[in-house]
């Protein structure tokens, strides 16, 4: 049986009628950008996440960019970021002309932890972006938030931890724990003034039609995605429980050669990632057995060509370098059946046994 890395249909099939009704409602309303559907979704999201304000935006990337723009970040400012994440975490820093300061990850949690983030703060630091990678929450971020404006890049970690920073950014990219049927994102915050500023930033810096206080951008969430997300949001707890159950089974049954990210009770398992020193051979063997996998990420942020040329002299990040050669994500999504998961586990066990035997052969 072939098992893809991700399949949205098993999650959407039971909701199909409601999703289609939401599409029809928007179609008939004629309101396609912002408006009541976005407002209703923002209200539901802020309640779910325990925050006073939610601002719907066009993507997780734009959520981060809007936050940095709303903080008036620019040249001369330093922003502390983990060395290991999706590019958007550092892309937004470069977009506003600020300088990223990279922090290495912990080799077992795979996160740049609170103490490491704090240790990288300098007098030039204007913000810290923390990333609970693959959905594993970071402890102690309150201590970071006390010192410096903290933006939590929670694109992969919806529901993993309460807000500790000034704001948290979410992505509704279709594979995310709360995925739209297209692009979308949101920023949540307890700060009314910051929320108001974000609402202007997402609409070309305009609070009043055709009057602009700042450049801003077109970072608006559309009504269709908001209506679809409103259908999916109430199912998030069940979808998270399904991810956790899959992760628990993997942790129990995978061969010892595959080291998972250390568990955490609030982990939301956006991805289930293992480390293997023979990652590429393992991936090839799983691919041959019809099992979808992905490498998140083959090149850490501080190694991206565009970044390397601009980052100046910085401390090395050897743990991020090592993880980029060892990390492998296995299928882990709501609707992945126990039988399909067993296929993944059996294929991984066979591949590990073959690789071990191979390593014992004389060269
Ligand atoms: C950690 C992280 N930050 C930011 C983003 C950007 O989100 P989007 O794809 O919605 O722009 C992603 C999405 O892949 C991500 O994983």
Short mmCIF file of N, CA and C in Angstrom, two decimals, residues 128-267:
data_model
loop_
_atom_site.label_atom_id
_atom_site.label_comp_id
_atom_site.label_asym_id
_atom_site.label_seq_id
_atom_site.Cartn_x
_atom_site.Cartn_y
_atom_site.Cartn_z
N UNK A 128 12.69 39.29 18.92
CA UNK A 128 13.08 37.88 18.85
C UNK A 128 11.93 37.14 18.18
N UNK A 129 12.26 36.25 17.24
CA UNK A 129 11.23 35.37 16.67
C UNK A 129 11.53 33.95 17.15
N UNK A 130 10.58 33.36 17.88
CA UNK A 130 10.75 31.99 18.38
C UNK A 130 9.91 31.05 17.52
N UNK A 131 10.44 29.87 17.24
CA UNK A 131 9.73 28.91 16.38
C UNK A 131 9.59 27.55 17.06
N UNK A 132 8.40 27.20 17.53
CA UNK A 132 8.19 25.85 18.05
C UNK A 132 8.10 24.88 16.87
N UNK A 133 9.25 24.34 16.52
CA UNK A 133 9.38 23.61 15.26
C UNK A 133 8.63 22.29 15.29
N UNK A 134 7.96 21.99 14.20
CA UNK A 134 7.19 20.76 13.99
C UNK A 134 6.02 20.64 14.98
N UNK A 135 5.81 21.71 15.80
CA UNK A 135 4.68 21.69 16.75
C UNK A 135 5.09 21.42 18.17
N UNK A 136 6.42 21.36 18.44
CA UNK A 136 6.86 21.10 19.82
C UNK A 136 7.02 22.44 20.56
N UNK A 137 6.23 22.66 21.64
CA UNK A 137 6.28 23.97 22.29
C UNK A 137 7.63 24.26 22.94
N UNK A 138 7.93 25.55 23.10
CA UNK A 138 9.17 26.00 23.75
C UNK A 138 8.80 26.49 25.15
N UNK A 139 9.49 25.97 26.17
CA UNK A 139 9.24 26.39 27.55
C UNK A 139 9.98 27.71 27.83
N UNK A 140 9.44 28.51 28.76
CA UNK A 140 10.18 29.65 29.30
C UNK A 140 10.23 30.89 28.42
N UNK A 141 9.37 30.97 27.42
CA UNK A 141 9.43 32.14 26.53
C UNK A 141 9.01 33.43 27.23
N UNK A 142 8.33 33.31 28.40
CA UNK A 142 7.96 34.53 29.16
C UNK A 142 9.22 35.33 29.44
N UNK A 143 10.33 34.62 29.75
CA UNK A 143 11.58 35.30 30.11
C UNK A 143 12.13 36.10 28.92
N UNK A 144 11.91 35.60 27.72
CA UNK A 144 12.34 36.34 26.52
C UNK A 144 11.45 37.57 26.36
N UNK A 145 10.14 37.35 26.51
CA UNK A 145 9.18 38.44 26.30
C UNK A 145 9.38 39.59 27.29
N UNK A 146 9.91 39.27 28.48
CA UNK A 146 10.16 40.33 29.47
C UNK A 146 11.27 41.28 29.00
N UNK A 147 12.20 40.76 28.18
CA UNK A 147 13.36 41.56 27.78
C UNK A 147 13.18 42.30 26.47
N UNK A 148 12.47 41.67 25.51
CA UNK A 148 12.48 42.14 24.13
C UNK A 148 11.13 41.79 23.48
N UNK A 149 10.63 42.61 22.53
CA UNK A 149 9.38 42.20 21.85
C UNK A 149 9.55 40.81 21.22
N UNK A 150 8.66 39.91 21.61
CA UNK A 150 8.75 38.52 21.14
C UNK A 150 7.61 38.23 20.17
N UNK A 151 7.98 37.74 19.00
CA UNK A 151 7.00 37.25 18.02
C UNK A 151 7.13 35.73 18.00
N UNK A 152 6.02 35.04 18.25
CA UNK A 152 6.05 33.58 18.20
C UNK A 152 5.59 33.15 16.80
N UNK A 153 6.50 32.51 16.09
CA UNK A 153 6.17 32.01 14.75
C UNK A 153 5.56 30.62 14.95
N UNK A 154 4.23 30.63 15.16
CA UNK A 154 3.51 29.39 15.48
C UNK A 154 2.90 28.75 14.24
N UNK A 155 3.50 29.00 13.08
CA UNK A 155 2.96 28.43 11.84
C UNK A 155 2.76 26.93 11.95
N UNK A 156 3.64 26.26 12.71
CA UNK A 156 3.57 24.80 12.81
C UNK A 156 2.99 24.35 14.15
N UNK A 157 2.54 25.28 14.98
CA UNK A 157 2.28 24.91 16.38
C UNK A 157 0.94 25.42 16.90
N UNK A 158 -0.12 25.34 16.09
CA UNK A 158 -1.40 25.85 16.56
C UNK A 158 -1.91 25.04 17.77
N UNK A 159 -2.13 25.74 18.87
CA UNK A 159 -2.68 25.10 20.06
C UNK A 159 -1.65 24.47 20.97
N UNK A 160 -0.36 24.60 20.65
CA UNK A 160 0.67 23.92 21.46
C UNK A 160 0.96 24.65 22.76
N UNK A 161 0.80 25.98 22.78
CA UNK A 161 1.13 26.74 23.99
C UNK A 161 0.38 28.06 23.98
N UNK A 162 0.09 28.63 25.17
CA UNK A 162 -0.55 29.95 25.19
C UNK A 162 0.42 31.03 24.72
N UNK A 163 -0.13 32.17 24.34
CA UNK A 163 0.69 33.29 23.88
C UNK A 163 1.55 33.83 25.03
N UNK A 164 2.84 33.94 24.81
CA UNK A 164 3.72 34.57 25.78
C UNK A 164 4.29 35.89 25.26
N UNK A 165 4.38 36.02 23.96
CA UNK A 165 5.00 37.20 23.35
C UNK A 165 4.01 38.32 23.10
N UNK A 166 4.49 39.31 22.36
CA UNK A 166 3.62 40.41 21.92
C UNK A 166 2.56 39.86 20.97
N UNK A 167 2.97 38.93 20.11
CA UNK A 167 2.05 38.39 19.11
C UNK A 167 2.50 37.00 18.69
N UNK A 168 1.55 36.23 18.17
CA UNK A 168 1.88 34.93 17.58
C UNK A 168 1.32 34.89 16.16
N UNK A 169 2.12 34.33 15.25
CA UNK A 169 1.74 34.27 13.84
C UNK A 169 1.36 32.84 13.47
N UNK A 170 0.31 32.71 12.67
CA UNK A 170 -0.15 31.39 12.24
C UNK A 170 -0.23 31.34 10.72
N UNK A 171 -0.03 30.13 10.19
CA UNK A 171 -0.18 29.88 8.75
C UNK A 171 -1.33 28.92 8.55
N UNK A 172 -2.14 29.17 7.52
CA UNK A 172 -3.21 28.23 7.18
C UNK A 172 -2.90 27.54 5.85
N UNK A 173 -1.62 27.46 5.50
CA UNK A 173 -1.20 26.67 4.34
C UNK A 173 -1.87 25.29 4.46
N UNK A 174 -2.32 24.70 3.34
CA UNK A 174 -3.18 23.50 3.44
C UNK A 174 -2.63 22.34 4.29
N UNK A 175 -1.33 22.19 4.39
CA UNK A 175 -0.82 21.06 5.19
C UNK A 175 -0.75 21.38 6.68
N UNK A 176 -0.99 22.64 7.05
CA UNK A 176 -0.83 23.03 8.45
C UNK A 176 -1.94 22.41 9.32
N UNK A 177 -1.77 22.45 10.65
CA UNK A 177 -2.74 21.78 11.53
C UNK A 177 -4.15 22.34 11.36
N UNK A 178 -4.25 23.64 11.12
CA UNK A 178 -5.51 24.23 10.65
C UNK A 178 -5.23 24.75 9.25
N UNK A 179 -5.60 23.98 8.26
CA UNK A 179 -5.23 24.32 6.87
C UNK A 179 -6.42 24.84 6.10
N UNK A 180 -6.20 25.88 5.30
CA UNK A 180 -7.23 26.42 4.41
C UNK A 180 -7.21 25.61 3.11
N UNK A 181 -8.02 26.05 2.14
CA UNK A 181 -7.97 25.43 0.82
C UNK A 181 -7.25 26.39 -0.12
N UNK A 182 -6.17 26.94 0.41
CA UNK A 182 -5.37 27.94 -0.29
C UNK A 182 -4.48 28.57 0.76
N UNK A 183 -3.99 29.77 0.47
CA UNK A 183 -3.13 30.46 1.45
C UNK A 183 -3.96 31.25 2.44
N UNK A 184 -3.40 31.44 3.62
CA UNK A 184 -4.03 32.27 4.64
C UNK A 184 -3.14 32.29 5.87
N UNK A 185 -3.41 33.26 6.75
CA UNK A 185 -2.62 33.35 7.98
C UNK A 185 -3.33 34.25 8.97
N UNK A 186 -2.78 34.36 10.16
CA UNK A 186 -3.37 35.24 11.18
C UNK A 186 -2.30 35.64 12.18
N UNK A 187 -2.53 36.78 12.83
CA UNK A 187 -1.72 37.20 13.98
C UNK A 187 -2.66 37.31 15.15
N UNK A 188 -2.28 36.76 16.30
CA UNK A 188 -3.07 36.97 17.51
C UNK A 188 -2.23 37.75 18.51
N UNK A 189 -2.90 38.57 19.31
CA UNK A 189 -2.21 39.41 20.30
C UNK A 189 -3.20 39.80 21.39
N UNK A 190 -2.66 40.16 22.57
CA UNK A 190 -3.51 40.71 23.64
C UNK A 190 -3.51 42.23 23.58
N UNK A 191 -2.68 42.81 22.71
CA UNK A 191 -2.41 44.25 22.70
C UNK A 191 -3.33 44.94 21.67
N UNK A 192 -4.30 45.70 22.17
CA UNK A 192 -5.30 46.31 21.28
C UNK A 192 -4.66 47.27 20.28
N UNK A 193 -3.66 48.05 20.74
CA UNK A 193 -3.03 49.04 19.85
C UNK A 193 -2.25 48.32 18.74
N UNK A 194 -1.58 47.22 19.11
CA UNK A 194 -0.82 46.47 18.10
C UNK A 194 -1.77 45.84 17.09
N UNK A 195 -2.91 45.32 17.57
CA UNK A 195 -3.90 44.72 16.66
C UNK A 195 -4.41 45.77 15.67
N UNK A 196 -4.67 46.97 16.18
CA UNK A 196 -5.18 48.05 15.33
C UNK A 196 -4.15 48.42 14.27
N UNK A 197 -2.89 48.48 14.71
CA UNK A 197 -1.81 48.81 13.77
C UNK A 197 -1.72 47.72 12.69
N UNK A 198 -1.85 46.45 13.11
CA UNK A 198 -1.80 45.35 12.14
C UNK A 198 -2.94 45.44 11.13
N UNK A 199 -4.12 45.85 11.61
CA UNK A 199 -5.27 45.97 10.70
C UNK A 199 -4.99 47.03 9.63
N UNK A 200 -4.27 48.08 10.02
CA UNK A 200 -3.89 49.09 9.02
C UNK A 200 -2.81 48.54 8.11
N UNK A 201 -1.80 47.88 8.73
CA UNK A 201 -0.67 47.37 7.95
C UNK A 201 -1.16 46.41 6.86
N UNK A 202 -2.17 45.58 7.17
CA UNK A 202 -2.62 44.59 6.18
C UNK A 202 -3.41 45.25 5.04
N UNK A 203 -3.77 46.51 5.19
CA UNK A 203 -4.57 47.21 4.18
C UNK A 203 -3.83 48.47 3.71
N UNK A 204 -2.59 48.26 3.25
CA UNK A 204 -1.78 49.38 2.73
C UNK A 204 -1.67 50.54 3.71
N UNK A 205 -1.59 50.23 4.99
CA UNK A 205 -1.39 51.28 5.99
C UNK A 205 -2.57 52.22 6.12
N UNK A 206 -3.75 51.73 5.75
CA UNK A 206 -4.91 52.61 5.71
C UNK A 206 -5.92 52.26 6.80
N UNK A 207 -6.28 53.27 7.62
CA UNK A 207 -7.33 53.09 8.62
C UNK A 207 -8.64 53.61 8.08
N UNK A 208 -8.55 54.58 7.20
CA UNK A 208 -9.72 55.20 6.58
C UNK A 208 -9.52 55.08 5.08
N UNK A 209 -10.56 54.73 4.35
CA UNK A 209 -10.45 54.44 2.93
C UNK A 209 -9.68 55.54 2.17
N UNK A 210 -8.64 55.12 1.47
CA UNK A 210 -7.82 56.01 0.61
C UNK A 210 -7.03 57.06 1.38
N UNK A 211 -6.89 56.86 2.70
CA UNK A 211 -5.99 57.68 3.53
C UNK A 211 -4.96 56.73 4.13
N UNK A 212 -3.67 56.97 3.84
CA UNK A 212 -2.63 55.99 4.19
C UNK A 212 -1.61 56.60 5.15
N UNK A 213 -1.42 55.93 6.30
CA UNK A 213 -0.49 56.43 7.31
C UNK A 213 0.90 55.84 7.15
N UNK A 214 1.02 54.77 6.39
CA UNK A 214 2.30 54.05 6.21
C UNK A 214 2.15 53.20 4.95
N UNK A 215 3.28 52.67 4.42
CA UNK A 215 3.15 51.88 3.19
C UNK A 215 2.31 50.61 3.38
N UNK A 216 2.53 49.85 4.48
CA UNK A 216 1.79 48.60 4.69
C UNK A 216 1.90 47.67 3.50
N UNK A 217 0.85 46.91 3.24
CA UNK A 217 0.85 45.98 2.10
C UNK A 217 -0.55 45.46 1.89
N UNK A 218 -0.71 44.57 0.89
CA UNK A 218 -1.99 43.89 0.73
C UNK A 218 -1.85 42.53 1.39
N UNK A 219 -2.15 42.48 2.67
CA UNK A 219 -1.98 41.26 3.46
C UNK A 219 -3.34 40.75 3.95
N UNK A 220 -4.39 40.95 3.14
CA UNK A 220 -5.74 40.63 3.63
C UNK A 220 -6.09 39.16 3.46
N UNK A 221 -6.87 38.65 4.41
CA UNK A 221 -7.42 37.29 4.30
C UNK A 221 -8.71 37.40 3.49
N UNK A 222 -8.96 36.41 2.61
CA UNK A 222 -10.20 36.52 1.84
C UNK A 222 -11.35 35.77 2.51
N UNK A 223 -12.55 36.18 2.15
CA UNK A 223 -13.75 35.67 2.81
C UNK A 223 -13.93 34.17 2.61
N UNK A 224 -13.56 33.69 1.41
CA UNK A 224 -13.73 32.26 1.12
C UNK A 224 -12.89 31.41 2.07
N UNK A 225 -11.62 31.77 2.21
CA UNK A 225 -10.76 30.99 3.12
C UNK A 225 -11.26 31.10 4.55
N UNK A 226 -11.70 32.29 4.95
CA UNK A 226 -12.20 32.48 6.32
C UNK A 226 -13.43 31.60 6.56
N UNK A 227 -14.32 31.52 5.58
CA UNK A 227 -15.54 30.72 5.74
C UNK A 227 -15.17 29.23 5.85
N UNK A 228 -14.21 28.79 5.05
CA UNK A 228 -13.78 27.38 5.09
C UNK A 228 -13.08 27.09 6.42
N UNK A 229 -12.25 28.03 6.87
CA UNK A 229 -11.53 27.84 8.15
C UNK A 229 -12.51 27.80 9.32
N UNK A 230 -13.61 28.57 9.22
CA UNK A 230 -14.61 28.55 10.30
C UNK A 230 -15.27 27.17 10.41
N UNK A 231 -15.38 26.46 9.28
CA UNK A 231 -15.92 25.09 9.33
C UNK A 231 -14.90 24.17 10.00
N UNK A 232 -13.61 24.36 9.69
CA UNK A 232 -12.59 23.42 10.17
C UNK A 232 -12.16 23.66 11.61
N UNK A 233 -12.22 24.91 12.06
CA UNK A 233 -11.69 25.25 13.40
C UNK A 233 -12.27 24.39 14.53
N UNK A 234 -13.61 24.15 14.59
CA UNK A 234 -14.13 23.33 15.70
C UNK A 234 -13.57 21.90 15.71
N UNK A 235 -13.03 21.45 14.59
CA UNK A 235 -12.50 20.08 14.52
C UNK A 235 -11.02 20.01 14.87
N UNK A 236 -10.42 21.17 15.16
CA UNK A 236 -8.97 21.18 15.46
C UNK A 236 -8.61 20.25 16.64
N UNK A 237 -9.36 20.28 17.76
CA UNK A 237 -8.97 19.38 18.87
C UNK A 237 -8.94 17.91 18.45
N UNK A 238 -9.93 17.48 17.67
CA UNK A 238 -9.95 16.07 17.23
C UNK A 238 -8.79 15.79 16.28
N UNK A 239 -8.49 16.75 15.41
CA UNK A 239 -7.38 16.55 14.47
C UNK A 239 -6.04 16.50 15.22
N UNK A 240 -5.92 17.34 16.26
CA UNK A 240 -4.68 17.33 17.05
C UNK A 240 -4.56 16.00 17.80
N UNK A 241 -5.68 15.52 18.34
CA UNK A 241 -5.66 14.23 19.06
C UNK A 241 -5.23 13.12 18.11
N UNK A 242 -5.70 13.17 16.88
CA UNK A 242 -5.32 12.13 15.90
C UNK A 242 -3.83 12.18 15.62
N UNK A 243 -3.27 13.38 15.47
CA UNK A 243 -1.82 13.52 15.25
C UNK A 243 -1.04 12.95 16.43
N UNK A 244 -1.53 13.25 17.65
CA UNK A 244 -0.82 12.77 18.85
C UNK A 244 -0.86 11.25 18.94
N UNK A 245 -1.98 10.67 18.58
CA UNK A 245 -2.09 9.22 18.64
C UNK A 245 -1.11 8.57 17.65
N UNK A 246 -1.02 9.14 16.46
CA UNK A 246 -0.08 8.61 15.46
C UNK A 246 1.35 8.73 15.99
N UNK A 247 1.67 9.88 16.58
CA UNK A 247 3.03 10.09 17.09
C UNK A 247 3.36 9.08 18.20
N UNK A 248 2.39 8.86 19.08
CA UNK A 248 2.63 7.90 20.18
C UNK A 248 2.94 6.51 19.61
N UNK A 249 2.18 6.12 18.60
CA UNK A 249 2.42 4.79 18.00
C UNK A 249 3.79 4.74 17.34
N UNK A 250 4.16 5.80 16.64
CA UNK A 250 5.50 5.83 16.02
C UNK A 250 6.58 5.67 17.10
N UNK A 251 6.43 6.44 18.17
CA UNK A 251 7.47 6.45 19.22
C UNK A 251 7.62 5.05 19.81
N UNK A 252 6.50 4.35 19.98
CA UNK A 252 6.55 2.98 20.55
C UNK A 252 7.15 1.99 19.56
N UNK A 253 6.82 2.13 18.27
CA UNK A 253 7.07 1.02 17.34
C UNK A 253 8.24 1.22 16.38
N UNK A 254 8.73 2.43 16.24
CA UNK A 254 9.81 2.62 15.26
C UNK A 254 11.11 2.00 15.78
N UNK A 255 11.96 1.53 14.88
CA UNK A 255 13.21 0.90 15.33
C UNK A 255 14.12 1.92 16.03
N UNK A 256 15.00 1.45 16.93
CA UNK A 256 15.81 2.37 17.74
C UNK A 256 16.78 3.24 16.91
N UNK A 257 17.06 2.84 15.68
CA UNK A 257 17.96 3.64 14.83
C UNK A 257 17.36 4.98 14.43
N UNK A 258 16.08 5.14 14.62
CA UNK A 258 15.41 6.40 14.24
C UNK A 258 15.06 7.18 15.50
N UNK A 259 15.70 8.32 15.69
CA UNK A 259 15.50 9.08 16.93
C UNK A 259 14.47 10.17 16.71
N UNK A 260 13.31 10.09 17.42
CA UNK A 260 12.31 11.16 17.25
C UNK A 260 12.69 12.40 18.03
N UNK A 261 12.09 13.53 17.64
CA UNK A 261 12.16 14.75 18.45
C UNK A 261 11.63 14.40 19.84
N UNK A 262 12.26 14.91 20.92
CA UNK A 262 11.79 14.51 22.25
C UNK A 262 10.32 14.91 22.43
N UNK A 263 9.53 13.99 22.99
CA UNK A 263 8.10 14.27 23.14
C UNK A 263 7.83 15.40 24.14
N UNK A 264 6.64 15.94 24.08
CA UNK A 264 6.17 16.96 25.03
C UNK A 264 4.66 16.78 25.08
N UNK A 265 4.09 16.92 26.29
CA UNK A 265 2.65 16.65 26.45
C UNK A 265 1.80 17.54 25.54
N UNK A 266 2.28 18.75 25.22
CA UNK A 266 1.48 19.66 24.40
C UNK A 266 1.93 19.71 22.94
N UNK A 267 2.81 18.80 22.56
CA UNK A 267 3.26 18.74 21.16
C UNK A 267 2.04 18.54 20.26
#
